[in-house]
XYZ file of C-alpha atoms in Angstrom:
693
model
C 4.339 11.698 24.488
C 3.028 8.295 25.494
C 4.227 5.493 23.262
C 1.565 2.968 22.387
C 2.528 -0.687 22.288
C 2.736 -2.667 19.064
C -0.845 -3.058 17.922
C -0.178 -6.586 16.667
C 0.066 -7.576 20.345
C -3.263 -6.510 21.722
C -2.736 -7.224 25.395
C -3.975 -3.874 26.629
C -2.243 -1.758 29.231
C -0.531 -3.194 32.284
C -1.503 -2.057 35.786
C 1.773 -0.133 36.000
C 0.982 1.746 32.779
C -2.530 2.475 34.012
C -1.199 3.974 37.253
C 1.314 6.095 35.315
C -1.460 7.546 33.175
C -3.676 8.119 36.195
C -0.821 10.011 37.866
C -0.483 12.167 34.726
C -4.215 12.949 34.765
C -4.828 11.101 31.484
C -8.149 9.731 32.737
C -11.531 9.838 31.026
C -13.112 11.748 33.902
C -14.637 15.015 32.783
C -17.572 17.110 33.909
C -18.562 20.048 31.732
C -19.801 22.406 34.414
C -21.755 25.540 33.637
C -19.797 28.775 33.724
C -22.080 30.397 36.300
C -22.320 29.143 39.882
C -25.393 29.425 42.098
C -23.616 32.017 44.233
C -22.804 34.113 41.154
C -26.473 34.061 40.152
C -27.603 35.106 43.634
C -24.939 37.818 43.781
C -25.865 39.146 40.333
C -29.542 39.524 41.274
C -29.186 40.697 44.878
C -26.098 42.905 44.922
C -27.163 45.433 42.303
C -27.042 49.223 42.418
C -30.848 49.328 42.212
C -31.246 46.991 45.202
C -28.482 48.724 47.147
C -30.188 52.109 46.836
C -33.518 50.671 47.961
C -31.804 48.872 50.833
C -30.142 52.080 52.059
C -33.493 53.884 51.920
C -35.117 51.010 53.842
C -32.367 51.166 56.488
C -32.868 54.907 56.876
C -36.626 54.464 57.339
C -36.083 51.603 59.791
C -33.629 53.753 61.738
C -36.309 56.387 62.354
C -38.921 53.632 62.926
C -41.095 54.629 59.956
C -42.321 51.043 59.657
C -45.462 51.782 57.641
C -43.311 53.237 54.879
C -41.302 50.033 54.365
C -43.946 48.261 52.259
C -42.008 49.070 49.085
C -39.193 46.721 50.098
C -41.424 43.669 49.517
C -41.538 44.579 45.815
C -37.731 44.768 45.697
C -37.427 41.335 47.310
C -39.918 39.840 44.845
C -38.029 41.265 41.859
C -34.728 39.825 43.098
C -36.313 36.458 43.911
C -37.883 36.203 40.432
C -34.550 36.941 38.767
C -32.757 34.304 40.848
C -35.390 31.636 40.131
C -35.322 32.369 36.393
C -31.533 32.097 36.146
C -31.366 29.006 38.366
C -33.866 27.261 36.099
C -31.700 28.091 33.087
C -28.609 26.811 34.909
C -30.413 23.611 35.924
C -31.416 22.940 32.305
C -27.827 23.294 31.136
C -26.382 21.245 33.998
C -28.609 18.309 33.019
C -27.138 18.224 29.518
C -25.289 14.950 28.997
C -24.533 13.114 25.768
C -22.906 10.086 27.364
C -24.396 6.997 29.001
C -22.895 5.302 32.068
C -22.757 1.706 30.809
C -19.763 -0.486 31.613
C -17.025 -0.683 28.974
C -15.300 -3.957 28.062
C -11.591 -3.149 28.466
C -8.492 -5.281 27.918
C -5.803 -4.906 30.579
C -2.919 -7.317 31.152
C -4.431 -9.534 28.461
C -7.688 -9.949 30.418
C -11.078 -8.432 29.647
C -12.548 -6.374 32.494
C -15.677 -4.195 32.758
C -14.959 -0.570 33.693
C -16.979 2.590 34.113
C -16.325 5.083 31.262
C -14.597 7.511 33.651
C -12.099 4.799 34.658
C -10.624 4.577 31.157
C -7.153 6.022 30.590
C -5.348 7.137 27.458
C -4.185 4.082 25.499
C -6.711 1.608 26.933
C -7.905 -1.062 24.499
C -11.693 -1.405 24.470
C -14.006 -3.925 22.830
C -17.167 -2.537 21.243
C -20.068 -4.342 19.592
C -23.373 -3.435 17.926
C -25.689 -1.274 20.036
C -22.982 0.096 22.340
C -22.042 3.756 22.733
C -18.438 4.776 22.145
C -17.241 6.040 25.573
C -14.158 7.917 24.379
C -12.563 8.900 21.069
C -10.710 5.801 19.858
C -8.941 4.378 16.790
C -9.894 0.980 15.405
C -7.226 -1.714 15.871
C -9.172 -4.691 14.577
C -12.583 -5.377 13.103
C -15.180 -3.533 11.084
C -18.264 -1.599 12.149
C -20.985 0.727 10.951
C -21.367 3.718 13.275
C -24.358 5.986 13.798
C -23.016 9.539 14.264
C -26.386 11.261 13.820
C -26.420 12.411 17.429
C -23.200 14.375 16.861
C -23.116 15.351 13.198
C -26.723 15.189 12.015
C -25.787 12.654 9.308
C -28.557 10.038 9.467
C -26.713 7.408 7.399
C -24.256 4.997 8.976
C -20.521 5.600 8.650
C -18.170 2.724 7.852
C -15.246 2.309 10.272
C -12.271 0.118 9.386
C -8.762 -0.251 10.862
C -7.225 3.141 11.831
C -10.587 4.921 11.539
C -11.472 7.330 14.356
C -14.508 6.514 16.488
C -16.155 9.615 17.964
C -17.299 9.533 21.569
C -21.061 9.781 21.892
C -21.789 7.861 18.680
C -23.135 4.285 18.565
C -22.130 1.081 16.797
C -25.060 0.053 14.599
C -23.420 -3.164 13.410
C -20.144 -5.055 13.575
C -17.551 -5.264 16.346
C -14.131 -3.696 16.865
C -11.151 -3.514 19.149
C -10.098 0.116 19.525
C -7.462 2.070 21.401
C -8.551 5.137 23.383
C -7.201 8.160 21.496
C -8.583 11.043 23.596
C -9.815 11.225 27.177
C -11.762 13.699 29.282
C -12.002 17.223 27.923
C -10.236 16.267 24.666
C -13.080 13.979 23.560
C -15.371 15.150 20.765
C -18.502 14.776 22.917
C -16.831 16.604 25.824
C -15.909 19.567 23.616
C -19.461 19.681 22.286
C -20.927 19.621 25.806
C -18.459 22.217 27.089
C -19.409 24.602 24.308
C -23.114 23.976 24.854
C -22.915 24.250 28.649
C -22.648 28.005 28.767
C -25.361 29.765 30.725
C -26.424 32.702 28.602
C -27.166 35.992 30.378
C -30.789 37.080 30.576
C -31.687 38.613 27.228
C -34.338 41.224 28.038
C -34.173 44.618 26.378
C -36.854 45.947 28.707
C -34.836 45.002 31.788
C -31.678 46.397 30.175
C -33.491 49.693 29.549
C -34.612 49.779 33.164
C -31.051 49.039 34.274
C -29.882 52.065 32.282
C -32.518 54.219 33.955
C -31.597 52.833 37.379
C -27.937 53.499 36.599
C -28.702 57.142 35.823
C -30.837 57.650 38.927
C -28.225 55.808 40.981
C -25.620 58.415 40.089
C -27.770 61.355 41.184
C -29.811 59.817 43.975
C -27.176 60.028 46.745
C -26.364 63.760 46.337
C -30.079 64.496 45.867
C -30.937 62.537 49.003
C -28.346 64.331 51.120
C -29.434 67.724 49.792
C -33.110 67.046 50.540
C -32.302 65.710 54.013
C -30.171 68.745 54.921
C -32.822 71.084 53.523
C -35.540 69.560 55.714
C -33.377 69.389 58.848
C -31.455 72.644 58.730
C -33.565 75.051 56.725
C -37.097 73.918 57.472
C -36.267 72.654 60.959
C -38.280 69.445 60.582
C -37.781 66.523 63.011
C -35.342 63.792 61.975
C -38.097 61.270 61.254
C -40.040 63.658 59.015
C -36.853 64.716 57.237
C -35.833 61.112 56.521
C -39.351 60.181 55.382
C -39.622 63.153 53.008
C -36.192 62.708 51.426
C -36.693 58.919 51.154
C -39.961 59.498 49.323
C -38.247 61.584 46.664
C -35.605 58.927 46.141
C -38.134 56.070 46.002
C -40.145 57.923 43.411
C -37.129 58.137 41.120
C -36.506 54.370 41.148
C -38.608 52.489 38.523
C -39.408 49.441 40.667
C -43.048 49.213 39.570
C -42.303 48.636 35.907
C -39.804 45.911 36.770
C -42.521 44.127 38.743
C -45.010 44.577 35.897
C -42.538 43.115 33.394
C -41.929 40.007 35.500
C -45.608 39.378 36.264
C -46.594 39.936 32.614
C -43.988 37.458 31.411
C -45.053 34.920 34.046
C -48.644 35.277 32.857
C -47.501 34.641 29.281
C -45.610 31.529 30.420
C -48.800 30.163 32.009
C -50.911 30.947 28.926
C -48.423 29.272 26.600
C -48.272 26.261 28.912
C -52.022 25.823 28.509
C -51.396 25.778 24.748
C -48.815 22.962 25.070
C -45.767 25.216 24.793
C -43.241 24.732 27.591
C -41.348 27.956 28.332
C -38.114 27.037 30.102
C -36.687 30.564 30.211
C -39.174 33.322 30.996
C -37.433 36.174 29.161
C -37.374 34.163 25.913
C -41.021 35.211 25.435
C -39.855 38.812 25.092
C -36.918 37.803 22.892
C -39.119 35.863 20.469
C -41.369 38.899 20.132
C -38.368 40.812 18.752
C -37.127 38.056 16.420
C -36.637 39.231 12.850
C -34.761 36.153 11.556
C -36.016 32.597 12.097
C -33.678 29.738 11.139
C -35.486 26.459 10.511
C -34.327 22.880 10.518
C -36.138 21.143 7.641
C -36.771 17.773 9.267
C -39.593 17.884 11.784
C -40.261 21.556 11.107
C -41.302 22.040 7.502
C -41.649 18.286 7.084
C -43.198 15.805 9.510
C -39.908 13.990 10.133
C -41.610 10.710 9.218
C -40.141 9.110 6.103
C -42.483 6.978 4.017
C -42.144 5.023 0.784
C -44.103 7.017 -1.746
C -43.662 4.741 -4.779
C -41.826 1.679 -6.118
C -41.048 1.836 -9.833
C -39.889 -1.428 -11.523
C -37.095 -0.912 -14.084
C -37.145 -4.369 -15.678
C -39.817 -6.720 -16.944
C -37.962 -9.751 -15.553
C -38.939 -8.887 -11.989
C -42.519 -7.781 -11.413
C -43.934 -5.748 -8.533
C -44.681 -8.811 -6.387
C -41.152 -10.196 -6.774
C -39.608 -6.816 -6.025
C -41.804 -6.511 -2.933
C -40.691 -9.996 -1.832
C -37.004 -9.088 -2.297
C -37.407 -5.852 -0.344
C -39.299 -7.651 2.434
C -36.482 -10.183 2.839
C -33.772 -7.529 2.600
C -35.235 -5.200 5.208
C -36.156 -8.075 7.545
C -32.540 -9.226 7.725
C -31.040 -5.727 7.658
C -29.564 -4.168 10.797
C -29.873 -0.650 9.361
C -31.876 1.641 11.650
C -31.672 4.994 9.871
C -34.943 6.807 9.018
C -34.864 5.583 5.415
C -34.556 1.937 6.482
C -37.357 2.425 8.998
C -39.628 3.758 6.244
C -38.918 0.706 4.067
C -39.468 -1.590 7.061
C -42.912 -0.091 7.658
C -43.924 -0.536 4.014
C -42.637 -4.062 3.368
C -43.901 -6.471 5.995
C -44.737 -10.107 5.302
C -43.330 -13.544 4.625
C -39.546 -13.721 4.251
C -38.848 -15.652 1.054
C -35.040 -15.472 0.948
C -32.720 -16.458 3.830
C -29.674 -14.232 4.356
C -26.161 -15.555 3.779
C -24.201 -12.364 4.515
C -24.822 -8.682 5.036
C -22.988 -5.383 4.443
C -24.754 -2.503 6.255
C -25.499 0.776 4.517
C -22.639 3.285 4.687
C -22.771 7.029 4.139
C -19.316 6.778 2.554
C -20.442 4.267 -0.071
C -24.064 5.422 -0.145
C -25.232 1.815 -0.466
C -25.640 -1.438 1.424
C -25.705 -5.038 0.195
C -26.981 -8.455 1.233
C -26.394 -11.926 -0.149
C -29.715 -13.785 -0.258
C -29.925 -17.549 -0.730
C -31.376 -18.568 -4.092
C -31.252 -15.040 -5.490
C -27.786 -13.483 -5.432
C -26.390 -10.266 -3.965
C -28.971 -7.511 -3.566
C -27.847 -3.873 -3.445
C -29.827 -0.926 -2.104
C -28.526 2.636 -2.308
C -28.068 5.863 -4.231
C -28.539 5.439 -8.015
C -25.521 7.616 -8.827
C -23.283 5.310 -6.765
C -24.567 1.969 -8.096
C -25.468 2.674 -11.725
C -23.225 3.841 -14.555
C -25.883 5.928 -16.266
C -28.494 8.328 -14.942
C -32.064 7.094 -14.643
C -34.474 9.853 -15.768
C -37.119 8.758 -13.273
C -34.605 9.212 -10.439
C -33.855 12.796 -11.440
C -37.555 13.617 -11.620
C -38.118 12.214 -8.130
C -35.213 14.252 -6.723
C -36.696 17.396 -8.207
C -39.954 16.559 -6.427
C -38.045 16.637 -3.136
C -37.925 12.868 -2.629
C -35.045 10.658 -1.589
C -34.377 8.026 -4.272
C -32.883 4.551 -3.811
C -32.225 1.902 -6.420
C -32.728 -1.821 -5.797
C -30.170 -3.786 -7.829
C -29.025 -7.402 -8.222
C -25.687 -9.090 -8.912
C -24.585 -12.711 -9.099
C -21.111 -11.962 -7.755
C -20.185 -12.887 -4.194
C -20.177 -10.132 -1.581
C -16.665 -9.056 -0.536
C -16.773 -7.636 3.005
C -13.103 -6.631 3.076
C -13.165 -4.583 -0.125
C -16.783 -3.624 -0.783
C -17.203 -2.408 -4.332
C -19.818 -2.193 -7.039
C -19.891 -5.428 -9.119
C -19.537 -5.430 -12.888
C -22.775 -7.324 -13.603
C -25.099 -5.165 -11.514
C -28.682 -4.926 -12.785
C -31.175 -2.281 -11.672
C -34.484 -3.802 -10.574
C -36.511 -0.882 -9.226
C -36.476 2.652 -7.886
C -37.816 3.527 -4.452
C -39.134 7.040 -3.966
C -39.067 7.978 -0.279
C -40.711 11.152 0.908
C -40.839 13.079 4.150
C -44.327 14.650 3.911
C -44.750 18.394 4.249
C -46.213 19.286 7.625
C -49.848 20.290 7.346
C -50.206 24.046 7.645
C -46.475 24.675 7.105
C -47.072 26.790 3.991
C -49.577 29.011 5.796
C -47.245 29.364 8.782
C -44.276 30.366 6.616
C -46.413 32.813 4.671
C -47.739 34.373 7.859
C -44.268 34.752 9.377
C -43.114 36.561 6.228
C -46.120 38.888 6.449
C -45.068 39.705 10.019
C -41.627 40.897 8.837
C -39.814 37.786 10.073
C -37.011 36.647 7.749
C -36.725 32.900 7.140
C -33.765 30.627 6.481
C -33.620 26.836 6.209
C -30.539 25.102 7.622
C -30.277 21.367 6.934
C -27.792 18.525 6.747
C -29.514 17.164 3.627
C -28.807 17.696 -0.066
C -29.557 21.366 -0.881
C -31.404 20.413 -4.098
C -33.759 18.177 -2.127
C -34.209 20.842 0.551
C -34.947 23.435 -2.127
C -37.630 21.209 -3.674
C -39.267 20.618 -0.300
C -39.111 24.339 0.465
C -40.836 25.091 -2.838
C -43.629 22.666 -1.956
C -44.032 24.379 1.401
C -44.433 27.750 -0.280
C -40.984 29.046 0.674
C -40.479 32.136 -1.490
C -36.669 31.991 -1.839
C -36.405 28.267 -2.611
C -33.968 28.913 -5.486
C -31.421 30.607 -3.205
C -29.409 27.673 -1.821
C -25.823 26.583 -1.223
C -24.012 23.322 -0.485
C -22.045 24.141 2.676
C -19.838 21.060 2.322
C -18.172 22.746 -0.663
C -17.436 26.197 0.778
C -15.067 27.651 3.391
C -16.091 29.398 6.604
C -15.144 32.746 5.066
C -17.418 32.096 2.083
C -20.227 30.995 4.405
C -19.947 34.214 6.430
C -20.145 36.261 3.225
C -23.244 34.350 2.060
C -25.058 34.032 5.399
C -27.352 37.031 5.088
C -28.243 36.793 1.395
C -28.682 33.011 1.029
C -32.000 31.460 2.100
C -31.276 27.696 2.121
C -28.150 26.016 3.491
C -27.622 22.313 2.746
C -25.017 19.794 3.977
C -24.405 21.994 7.026
C -22.143 20.804 9.861
C -22.891 21.673 13.531
C -20.042 24.206 13.483
C -21.422 25.843 10.332
C -24.908 26.105 11.843
C -23.469 28.031 14.758
C -21.407 30.213 12.413
C -24.515 31.167 10.415
C -26.326 32.247 13.595
C -23.283 34.206 14.803
C -23.009 36.043 11.478
C -26.695 36.975 11.431
C -26.436 38.338 14.982
C -23.356 40.397 14.106
C -25.233 42.223 11.342
C -27.990 43.176 13.783
C -30.614 40.448 13.528
C -32.444 39.004 16.524
C -32.360 35.295 15.766
C -34.434 32.250 16.649
C -33.488 28.670 15.781
C -35.592 25.523 15.597
C -34.054 22.062 15.859
C -34.426 18.590 17.304
C -31.027 16.854 17.214
C -27.817 17.061 19.216
C -26.140 18.360 16.073
C -28.310 21.479 16.494
C -27.206 22.188 20.085
C -24.428 24.682 19.288
C -26.673 26.723 16.994
C -29.564 26.562 19.458
C -27.334 27.850 22.255
C -25.984 30.629 20.019
C -29.415 31.852 18.888
C -31.192 34.565 20.851
C -34.142 32.196 21.221
C -34.146 28.396 20.767
C -37.234 26.335 19.933
C -37.287 22.529 19.848
C -39.899 19.849 19.312
C -40.824 17.538 22.193
C -40.018 14.593 19.900
C -36.417 15.838 19.621
C -33.361 14.503 21.399
C -33.500 14.784 25.229
C -30.218 16.727 25.327
C -31.654 19.281 22.906
C -34.845 19.686 24.934
C -32.808 20.322 28.074
C -31.120 23.466 26.749
C -34.003 24.943 24.723
C -35.787 28.150 25.690
C -39.097 26.842 24.364
C -40.318 23.270 23.821
C -43.306 22.605 21.549
C -45.017 19.761 23.425
C -47.189 18.958 20.401
C -44.054 18.976 18.193
C -46.004 21.228 15.841
C -44.162 24.015 14.037
C -47.502 25.701 13.425
C -47.526 26.735 17.104
C -44.693 29.218 16.464
C -46.979 32.100 15.346
C -48.990 31.710 18.564
C -45.794 32.071 20.609
C -44.883 35.100 18.515
C -48.335 36.615 19.193
C -48.011 36.069 22.929
C -44.546 37.603 23.033
C -45.611 40.617 21.016
C -48.727 41.069 23.125
C -46.677 41.170 26.317
C -43.923 43.445 24.996
C -46.251 45.853 23.189
C -48.533 46.145 26.214
C -45.600 46.737 28.557
C -44.364 49.443 26.181
C -47.888 50.882 26.112
C -48.171 50.911 29.920
C -44.578 51.847 30.823
C -45.190 55.628 30.547
C -47.668 55.361 33.452
C -44.829 54.111 35.660
C -42.267 56.550 34.341
C -44.493 59.531 35.140
C -43.622 59.057 38.823
C -39.921 58.702 38.078
C -39.893 61.937 36.072
C -41.991 64.056 38.436
C -40.090 62.772 41.477
C -36.838 63.829 39.831
C -38.175 67.249 38.787
C -39.794 67.931 42.172
C -36.533 67.027 43.904
C -34.678 69.466 41.649
C -37.234 72.198 42.406
C -37.047 71.547 46.158
C -33.264 71.839 46.101
C -33.378 74.896 43.824
C -35.894 76.630 46.109
C -33.153 76.918 48.738
C -31.262 79.241 46.416
C -34.142 81.768 46.425
C -33.019 82.954 49.854
C -36.408 83.134 51.597
C -37.402 80.407 54.043
C -41.102 80.655 53.155
C -40.261 79.765 49.571
C -38.349 76.619 50.493
C -40.336 73.590 49.277
C -40.414 70.191 50.990
C -40.974 67.084 48.860
C -44.790 66.757 48.826
C -45.150 62.946 49.227
C -44.296 60.311 51.842
C -43.116 56.706 51.107
C -46.442 55.039 51.890
C -48.109 57.346 49.352
C -45.523 56.399 46.723
C -46.126 52.708 47.498
C -49.896 53.171 47.203
C -49.385 54.929 43.876
C -47.185 51.999 42.812
C -49.835 49.438 43.704
C -53.206 51.051 43.041
C -52.455 53.625 40.335
C -49.481 52.097 38.541
C -49.968 48.472 39.599
C -53.317 46.756 39.298
C -55.084 48.886 36.637
C -52.167 48.730 34.149
C -51.767 44.996 34.861
C -55.294 44.449 33.537
C -54.280 46.278 30.351
C -51.479 43.748 29.743
C -54.114 41.257 28.536
C -55.047 43.493 25.596
C -54.430 41.793 22.225
C -51.661 43.770 20.528
C -49.649 41.704 18.026
C -48.071 44.323 15.793
C -44.268 44.146 15.307
C -42.358 45.442 18.314
C -40.989 48.962 17.885
C -37.400 49.802 18.932
C -36.196 52.377 21.481
C -38.479 51.244 24.297
C -37.093 53.612 26.952
C -36.931 56.721 24.761
C -40.518 56.314 23.511
C -41.821 55.644 27.021
C -40.060 58.684 28.507
C -41.416 61.015 25.813
C -44.965 59.762 26.374
C -44.658 60.127 30.152
C -43.180 63.642 30.116
C -46.369 65.742 29.575
C -48.258 64.097 32.459
C -45.221 64.340 34.730
C -44.928 68.068 33.993
C -48.589 68.551 34.912
C -48.020 66.867 38.300
C -44.961 69.029 38.919
C -46.812 72.211 37.990
C -49.762 71.388 40.237
C -47.738 70.280 43.277
C -45.040 72.951 43.185
C -46.887 76.011 41.925
C -50.679 75.750 41.996
C -50.903 74.362 45.536
C -48.383 76.889 46.864
C -50.274 79.776 45.226
C -53.549 78.426 46.631
C -52.007 78.156 50.106
C -50.682 81.724 49.960
C -54.033 83.097 48.750
C -55.777 81.431 51.705
C -53.312 83.016 54.099
C -54.039 86.415 52.583
């Protein structure tokens, strides 16, 4: 353990102490790297069983100089290249994620103040922070007082009061005040570092279609080598064909079994959807998320900026005393907000409403605190003005305040006292007098009710996850036409175990921490839901990364945009159904067309079985050779299975996606495959024999 010096002697660390800590690795140098390297991505997409089988077939054809039959290998290369590009883009998005700035930090060492880069700090360094600066490392306050904005980390929009011994979280900002603080954590132990490390996990590609094809390729991979050898030996030894013809015929059978065409169709269809959505101001940062969103059956919404516009505005000012009229109250609010350093959304709404001549000079100021739920300011010639939550400033409930809360508004009371403002022990004065109520509303987004109603009609479950008061969220949800607005819980009052038990049945979650948001998503996934999450703040990052599909608004935090699957460039929640339509159209059309591709896989397998079985009949004239060559299979891939079905992918088909993609496709392909087998193995042989007769 490192012993800190007496905090009454704030001289900072000596150079010797700094070097000791550097030698022990107690330095604030940390890079949260993604778990997947570029080489791992390349290896995962190139060195697959599917590619290996195609490569061996290509080598065999090259060995016998059957160059015209190697066209198929271009498709394999394109599939691998597309997979690499898609995963590298996802990795690049995650690698860019950074919650910390690179500004110099005022640090006290050997009694002198020096400016250091954040990564040069060591455990125990004393740093000086003032309003507007970001906290570079977790630290405990030694001297001073400050109001800290932790919204980026916790989602709490109100400022948090920090006094001596309070912990300052890295990544947050000082909104007012100044402090001396001692670095408490460095590097990976910092709060922001842990958050980034958890968020910087490159998720594997989530495509059920590709997983189904991998299963099919895995099955064919197990049988393809013995089948290939059997067909080659049959052609060479029993039919006496030349080596080149034998290799070409056996390679054709193997190529026909591998479903490379449908993989190409899937990639090109998804790329087309990405382009179409881009034209509609939806940025798709991960191609396969289009397919995932099509399968979503549970959408978790962040209230602010999704159901509401995310733009607070003062809806009404209600005077509570005849002594101060509307004009006087407006003058007091104008002076208060002009002098105030508060920058939370509520203060910004008041600042937009009350603009004009400042009648009262400021003598002293106490910023708003989420702990107290109020702020105060001493104005010359008036007294001490308080602005905050009615339940924290008034002894009795104001009926008008309760009514406003039930309407989904945020309510503040403007109050006055003639007592002096005590900055060291802020407390509610005994002579406080309520002057007016302010009703502040975040308007419902236009079209939100219709969007929610439509999503429900499309069998998509809805949940609202918010850091706000659950009663307020419930009222807003009711206004937006949310059916289950009465099903809500205050997550600040329950344990993780209780939250897990309530996750599926409860519709609205209020006072939710970033950890709880992630836990809700995890629980919903465990019970079988395909989840999507909307958000806009850093406090949403963990839940966004956990969700199967993440959607953020362009107006959201840059760090959140960097890791999202989809970014709504218009910041309009009403675009979500259009994304859902596009995803369903692509997936349903691929499912509709897939049997065309699987016909070849099935008949190639059955014909290979028949060719091998014909050897057992004992007569050389009955021995069948595989009836196609590779170039024919490639032409079938391109001109029968390729271009015509690709045109069909543009068909509008927005019904809910059905499960069991591979099973349904195989059953639909089987009858046509059997007809091909019957014609090629029986009808043509009978016709040939009849001609000989």
